[in-house]
Backbone as a printed PyTorch tensor [residue, N CA C, xyz], in Angstrom:
tensor([[[-24.1330,   5.6040,  -8.0330],
         [-24.6100,   4.9170,  -9.2010],
         [-24.9150,   3.4700,  -8.8420]],

        [[-26.0840,   3.0500,  -9.2010],
         [-26.5350,   1.7000,  -8.8600],
         [-25.5920,   0.6190,  -9.3860]],

        [[-25.0630,   0.8170, -10.5930],
         [-24.1640,  -0.1890, -11.1650],
         [-22.9080,  -0.3640, -10.3140]],

        [[-22.3560,   0.7390,  -9.7960],
         [-21.1800,   0.6340,  -8.9260],
         [-21.5090,  -0.1060,  -7.6390]],

        [[-22.6440,   0.2130,  -7.0580],
         [-23.0700,  -0.4450,  -5.8220],
         [-23.1730,  -1.9440,  -6.0440]],

        [[-23.7870,  -2.3340,  -7.1500],
         [-23.9520,  -3.7610,  -7.4430],
         [-22.6390,  -4.4210,  -7.8490]],

        [[-21.8650,  -3.7900,  -8.7100],
         [-20.6240,  -4.3820,  -9.2140],
         [-19.5850,  -4.5860,  -8.1200]],

        [[-19.4880,  -3.6210,  -7.2140],
         [-18.4580,  -3.6760,  -6.1780],
         [-19.0000,  -4.0730,  -4.8090]],

        [[-20.2800,  -4.4600,  -4.7720],
         [-20.9250,  -4.8930,  -3.5310],
         [-20.7500,  -3.8510,  -2.4210]],

        [[-21.0820,  -2.6110,  -2.7640],
         [-20.9790,  -1.4920,  -1.8390],
         [-22.3060,  -1.2650,  -1.1310]],

        [[-22.2330,  -0.6740,   0.0290],
         [-23.4410,  -0.2090,   0.6850],
         [-23.8310,   1.1140,   0.0310]],

        [[-25.0950,   1.2910,  -0.3410],
         [-25.5010,   2.5740,  -0.9280],
         [-25.1740,   3.7240,   0.0230]],

        [[-24.5870,   4.7800,  -0.5080],
         [-24.1840,   5.9180,   0.3020],
         [-24.3470,   7.1730,  -0.5350]],

        [[-25.4240,   7.8940,  -0.3110],
         [-25.7020,   9.0840,  -1.1180],
         [-24.7200,  10.2220,  -0.8260]],

        [[-23.9430,  10.1170,   0.2460],
         [-22.9760,  11.1580,   0.5610],
         [-21.6450,  10.9530,  -0.1580]],

        [[-21.4190,   9.7800,  -0.7180],
         [-20.1650,   9.4900,  -1.4070],
         [-20.2860,   9.8350,  -2.8900]],

        [[-19.2320,  10.3930,  -3.4280],
         [-19.1460,  10.6770,  -4.8540],
         [-18.1110,   9.7390,  -5.4460]],

        [[-18.1880,   9.5040,  -6.7470],
         [-17.2770,   8.5630,  -7.3790],
         [-16.6670,   9.1370,  -8.6490]],

        [[-15.3920,   8.8410,  -8.8360],
         [-14.7020,   9.1220, -10.0910],
         [-14.7180,   7.8020, -10.8450]],

        [[-15.4890,   7.7420, -11.9030],
         [-15.6980,   6.4590, -12.5720],
         [-14.9270,   6.3230, -13.8760]],

        [[-14.4910,   7.4200, -14.4240],
         [-13.7640,   7.3710, -15.6900],
         [-12.7330,   8.4790, -15.6630]],

        [[-11.5160,   8.1360, -16.0500],
         [-10.4440,   9.1220, -15.9990],
         [ -9.4720,   8.7990, -17.1210]],

        [[ -9.6670,   9.3940, -18.2590],
         [ -8.8180,   9.0720, -19.4060],
         [ -8.4150,  10.3440, -20.1470]],

        [[ -7.2060,  10.3260, -20.6290],
         [ -6.7020,  11.4190, -21.4480],
         [ -6.3500,  10.8630, -22.8270]],

        [[ -6.5080,  11.6820, -23.8370],
         [ -6.1120,  11.2400, -25.1700],
         [ -4.6000,  11.0110, -25.1640]],

        [[ -4.1340,  10.0430, -25.9340],
         [ -2.7130,   9.6840, -25.9070],
         [ -1.7380,  10.8530, -26.1140]],

        [[ -2.1070,  11.8230, -26.9170],
         [ -1.1740,  12.9110, -27.2250],
         [ -0.8600,  13.8120, -26.0280]],

        [[ -1.6590,  13.7680, -24.9530],
         [ -1.3850,  14.6180, -23.7880],
         [ -1.0430,  13.8060, -22.5330]],

        [[ -0.8180,  12.5140, -22.6890],
         [ -0.4470,  11.6780, -21.5500],
         [  1.0250,  11.8880, -21.1810]],

        [[  1.3490,  11.4980, -19.9670],
         [  2.7260,  11.5630, -19.4420],
         [  3.2420,  12.9940, -19.3220]],

        [[  2.3290,  13.9140, -19.0220],
         [  2.7090,  15.3190, -18.8320],
         [  2.2720,  15.8270, -17.4590]],

        [[  1.8170,  14.9160, -16.6000],
         [  1.3910,  15.3140, -15.2650],
         [ -0.0240,  15.8460, -15.1980]],

        [[ -0.7500,  15.7940, -16.3000],
         [ -2.1060,  16.3560, -16.3130],
         [ -3.0900,  15.5450, -15.4710]],

        [[ -2.9310,  14.2360, -15.4240],
         [ -3.8500,  13.4150, -14.6300],
         [ -3.8220,  13.8330, -13.1730]],

        [[ -2.6300,  14.0160, -12.6380],
         [ -2.5070,  14.4510, -11.2370],
         [ -3.1380,  15.8250, -11.0300]],

        [[ -2.9030,  16.7200, -11.9680],
         [ -3.4760,  18.0710, -11.8580],
         [ -5.0020,  18.0220, -11.9120]],

        [[ -5.5490,  17.2650, -12.8610],
         [ -7.0040,  17.1720, -12.9830],
         [ -7.6160,  16.5090, -11.7480]],

        [[ -6.9680,  15.4630, -11.2390],
         [ -7.4800,  14.8010, -10.0430],
         [ -7.4920,  15.7710,  -8.8650]],

        [[ -6.4250,  16.5300,  -8.7120],
         [ -6.3660,  17.5180,  -7.6330],
         [ -7.5100,  18.5330,  -7.7640]],

        [[ -7.7520,  19.0030,  -8.9790],
         [ -8.8450,  19.9620,  -9.1900],
         [-10.2080,  19.3360,  -8.8720]],

        [[-10.3920,  18.0670,  -9.2610],
         [-11.6570,  17.3870,  -8.9450],
         [-11.8490,  17.2670,  -7.4380]],

        [[-10.8010,  16.8880,  -6.7400],
         [-10.8860,  16.7290,  -5.2880],
         [-11.2310,  18.0560,  -4.6380]],

        [[-10.5550,  19.1100,  -5.0300],
         [-10.8310,  20.4290,  -4.4600],
         [-12.2720,  20.8710,  -4.7330]],

        [[-12.7630,  20.6110,  -5.9340],
         [-14.1290,  20.9970,  -6.2900],
         [-15.1590,  20.2590,  -5.4380]],

        [[-15.0250,  18.9550,  -5.3270],
         [-16.0350,  18.2290,  -4.5590],
         [-15.9150,  18.5270,  -3.0680]],

        [[-14.7140,  18.7900,  -2.5770],
         [-14.5660,  19.2090,  -1.1750],
         [-15.2880,  20.5330,  -0.9360]],

        [[-15.2000,  21.4470,  -1.9070],
         [-15.8650,  22.7480,  -1.7560],
         [-17.3860,  22.6010,  -1.7230]],

        [[-17.8820,  21.4810,  -2.2430],
         [-19.3210,  21.1970,  -2.2160],
         [-19.7410,  20.4460,  -0.9550]],

        [[-18.7710,  20.2000,  -0.0770],
         [-19.0740,  19.5190,   1.1750],
         [-18.9610,  18.0020,   1.1260]],

        [[-18.4780,  17.4700,   0.0270],
         [-18.3320,  16.0180,  -0.0980],
         [-17.1410,  15.5710,   0.7440]],

        [[-17.3590,  14.5190,   1.5300],
         [-16.3020,  14.0400,   2.4160],
         [-15.7720,  12.6680,   2.0220]],

        [[-16.4290,  12.0000,   1.0930],
         [-15.9550,  10.6890,   0.6570],
         [-15.9960,  10.6190,  -0.8650]],

        [[-14.8250,  10.3230,  -1.4490],
         [-14.7070,  10.1760,  -2.8960],
         [-14.1920,   8.7670,  -3.1720]],

        [[-14.8920,   8.0670,  -4.0240],
         [-14.4900,   6.7220,  -4.4050],
         [-13.9170,   6.7520,  -5.8130]],

        [[-12.9830,   5.8610,  -6.0780],
         [-12.4210,   5.7140,  -7.4180],
         [-12.1930,   4.2310,  -7.6520]],

        [[-12.0890,   3.8530,  -8.8920],
         [-12.0140,   2.4350,  -9.2460],
         [-10.9140,   2.1810, -10.2670]],

        [[ -9.6500,   2.5190,  -9.9190],
         [ -8.5690,   2.2900, -10.8800],
         [ -8.3570,   0.7980, -11.1320]],

        [[ -7.9510,   0.4940, -12.3210],
         [ -7.6810,  -0.8880, -12.7080],
         [ -6.1920,  -1.0090, -12.9820]],

        [[ -5.5790,  -2.0470, -12.4510],
         [ -4.1590,  -2.2690, -12.7020],
         [ -3.9820,  -3.4110, -13.6910]],

        [[ -2.8050,  -3.5030, -14.2290],
         [ -2.4880,  -4.6100, -15.1220],
         [ -3.0930,  -4.5040, -16.5070]],

        [[ -3.3910,  -3.2920, -16.9320],
         [ -3.9300,  -3.1080, -18.2720],
         [ -3.1480,  -1.9950, -18.9650]],

        [[ -3.0300,  -2.0830, -20.2600],
         [ -2.2850,  -1.0810, -21.0300],
         [ -3.0260,   0.2570, -21.0960]],

        [[ -4.3370,   0.2220, -21.0170],
         [ -5.1460,   1.4360, -21.1460],
         [ -6.1370,   1.5250, -19.9770]],

        [[ -5.6640,   1.9850, -18.8090],
         [ -6.5460,   2.0520, -17.6420],
         [ -7.4920,   3.2500, -17.7200]],

        [[ -8.6150,   3.0790, -18.4010],
         [ -9.5520,   4.1970, -18.6260],
         [-10.1580,   4.7270, -17.3350]],

        [[-10.0070,   3.9890, -16.2380],
         [-10.5090,   4.4750, -14.9570],
         [ -9.4660,   5.3110, -14.2370]],

        [[ -8.2970,   5.4390, -14.8280],
         [ -7.2130,   6.2160, -14.2400],
         [ -6.1680,   5.3100, -13.6280]],

        [[ -4.9130,   5.7010, -13.7070],
         [ -3.8600,   4.8810, -13.1270],
         [ -3.8920,   4.9130, -11.6020]],

        [[ -3.7190,   3.7590, -11.0000],
         [ -3.7490,   3.6660,  -9.5390],
         [ -2.7600,   4.6260,  -8.8900]],

        [[ -1.6250,   4.8420,  -9.5270],
         [ -0.5750,   5.6780,  -8.9370],
         [ -1.0390,   7.1050,  -8.6450]],

        [[ -1.8790,   7.6870,  -9.4940],
         [ -2.3110,   9.0660,  -9.2220],
         [ -3.2580,   9.1240,  -8.0370]],

        [[ -4.0640,   8.0760,  -7.8550],
         [ -4.9620,   8.0570,  -6.7040],
         [ -4.1690,   7.8450,  -5.4170]],

        [[ -3.1790,   6.9650,  -5.4600],
         [ -2.3060,   6.7640,  -4.2960],
         [ -1.6180,   8.0670,  -3.9170]],

        [[ -1.0670,   8.7670,  -4.9050],
         [ -0.3400,  10.0010,  -4.6150],
         [ -1.2540,  11.1000,  -4.0730]],

        [[ -2.5570,  10.9860,  -4.3550],
         [ -3.5240,  11.9670,  -3.8420],
         [ -4.0700,  11.5750,  -2.4710]],

        [[ -3.6030,  10.4200,  -1.9430],
         [ -4.0180,  10.0300,  -0.6040],
         [ -5.1650,   9.0380,  -0.5480]],

        [[ -5.6000,   8.5360,  -1.6940],
         [ -6.6540,   7.5310,  -1.6900],
         [ -6.1360,   6.2500,  -1.0420]],

        [[ -6.9870,   5.5750,  -0.3120],
         [ -6.6640,   4.2710,   0.2420],
         [ -7.0730,   3.2140,  -0.7620]],

        [[ -6.2360,   2.2410,  -0.9750],
         [ -6.5040,   1.1960,  -1.9570],
         [ -7.0460,  -0.0320,  -1.2570]],

        [[ -8.2120,  -0.4820,  -1.7160],
         [ -8.8410,  -1.6970,  -1.1900],
         [ -8.9270,  -2.7020,  -2.3180]],

        [[ -8.4690,  -3.8820,  -2.0790],
         [ -8.5180,  -4.9410,  -3.0960],
         [ -9.5010,  -6.0180,  -2.6780]],

        [[-10.6800,  -5.6160,  -2.3180],
         [-11.6980,  -6.5710,  -1.8510],
         [-12.3260,  -7.2820,  -3.0080]]])
Protein backbone atom coordinates (compact mmCIF):
# COMPACT_ATOMS: atom_id res chain seq x y z
CA UNK A 1 0.00 0.00 0.00
CA UNK A 2 1.40 3.33 -1.06
CA UNK A 3 0.36 5.02 2.18
CA UNK A 4 2.39 2.54 4.25
CA UNK A 5 5.42 3.00 2.03
CA UNK A 6 5.21 6.77 2.42
CA UNK A 7 4.24 6.85 6.12
CA UNK A 8 6.95 4.45 7.26
CA UNK A 9 9.56 5.39 4.64
CA UNK A 10 9.70 1.83 3.33
CA UNK A 11 11.18 0.61 0.10
CA UNK A 12 8.35 -0.58 -2.17
CA UNK A 13 8.25 -4.38 -2.07
CA UNK A 14 5.50 -6.16 -3.97
CA UNK A 15 6.48 -9.46 -2.34
CA UNK A 16 5.70 -8.22 1.19
CA UNK A 17 2.21 -8.37 2.64
CA UNK A 18 1.00 -6.23 5.53
CA UNK A 19 -1.39 -6.61 8.43
CA UNK A 20 -2.67 -3.07 8.75
CA UNK A 21 -5.64 -3.40 11.06
CA UNK A 22 -6.26 -5.90 13.80
CA UNK A 23 -9.14 -5.19 16.14
CA UNK A 24 -11.71 -7.21 18.00
CA UNK A 25 -14.94 -5.93 19.47
CA UNK A 26 -14.58 -5.42 23.22
CA UNK A 27 -16.92 -8.28 24.15
CA UNK A 28 -14.52 -10.92 22.72
CA UNK A 29 -11.19 -9.44 23.83
CA UNK A 30 -8.87 -11.13 26.34
CA UNK A 31 -9.86 -14.63 25.22
CA UNK A 32 -6.77 -15.46 23.16
CA UNK A 33 -8.55 -14.86 19.85
CA UNK A 34 -6.02 -12.31 18.58
CA UNK A 35 -3.22 -14.85 18.78
CA UNK A 36 -5.37 -17.49 17.09
CA UNK A 37 -6.42 -15.15 14.27
CA UNK A 38 -2.85 -13.96 13.75
CA UNK A 39 -1.64 -17.56 13.53
CA UNK A 40 -4.33 -18.34 10.95
CA UNK A 41 -3.38 -15.25 8.91
CA UNK A 42 0.29 -16.22 8.95
CA UNK A 43 -0.47 -19.77 7.86
CA UNK A 44 -2.73 -18.55 5.05
CA UNK A 45 -0.25 -16.11 3.56
CA UNK A 46 2.58 -18.65 3.90
CA UNK A 47 0.46 -21.12 1.92
CA UNK A 48 0.28 -18.47 -0.82
CA UNK A 49 4.07 -18.28 -0.95
CA UNK A 50 4.43 -15.00 0.93
CA UNK A 51 7.74 -14.82 2.76
CA UNK A 52 7.56 -11.37 4.35
CA UNK A 53 4.69 -10.07 6.48
CA UNK A 54 4.76 -6.58 7.92
CA UNK A 55 2.68 -5.31 10.82
CA UNK A 56 2.41 -1.92 12.46
CA UNK A 57 1.38 -2.34 16.11
CA UNK A 58 1.12 0.80 18.18
CA UNK A 59 2.09 0.86 21.84
CA UNK A 60 1.05 3.22 24.57
CA UNK A 61 -2.58 3.49 23.57
CA UNK A 62 -5.72 2.15 25.24
CA UNK A 63 -7.18 0.92 21.94
CA UNK A 64 -4.42 -0.40 19.65
CA UNK A 65 -6.53 -0.95 16.51
CA UNK A 66 -3.43 -2.18 14.69
CA UNK A 67 -3.11 -5.04 17.17
CA UNK A 68 -1.18 -5.35 20.39
CA UNK A 69 2.58 -5.59 19.97
CA UNK A 70 2.67 -8.61 22.30
CA UNK A 71 0.83 -10.91 19.87
CA UNK A 72 3.22 -10.05 17.05
CA UNK A 73 6.23 -10.64 19.31
CA UNK A 74 4.85 -14.00 20.40
CA UNK A 75 4.38 -14.96 16.74
CA UNK A 76 8.05 -14.25 16.01
CA UNK A 77 7.78 -10.81 14.43
CA UNK A 78 10.86 -8.63 14.80
CA UNK A 79 10.14 -5.21 16.25
CA UNK A 80 11.75 -2.19 14.62
CA UNK A 81 11.39 1.23 16.19
CA UNK A 82 12.82 3.25 13.33
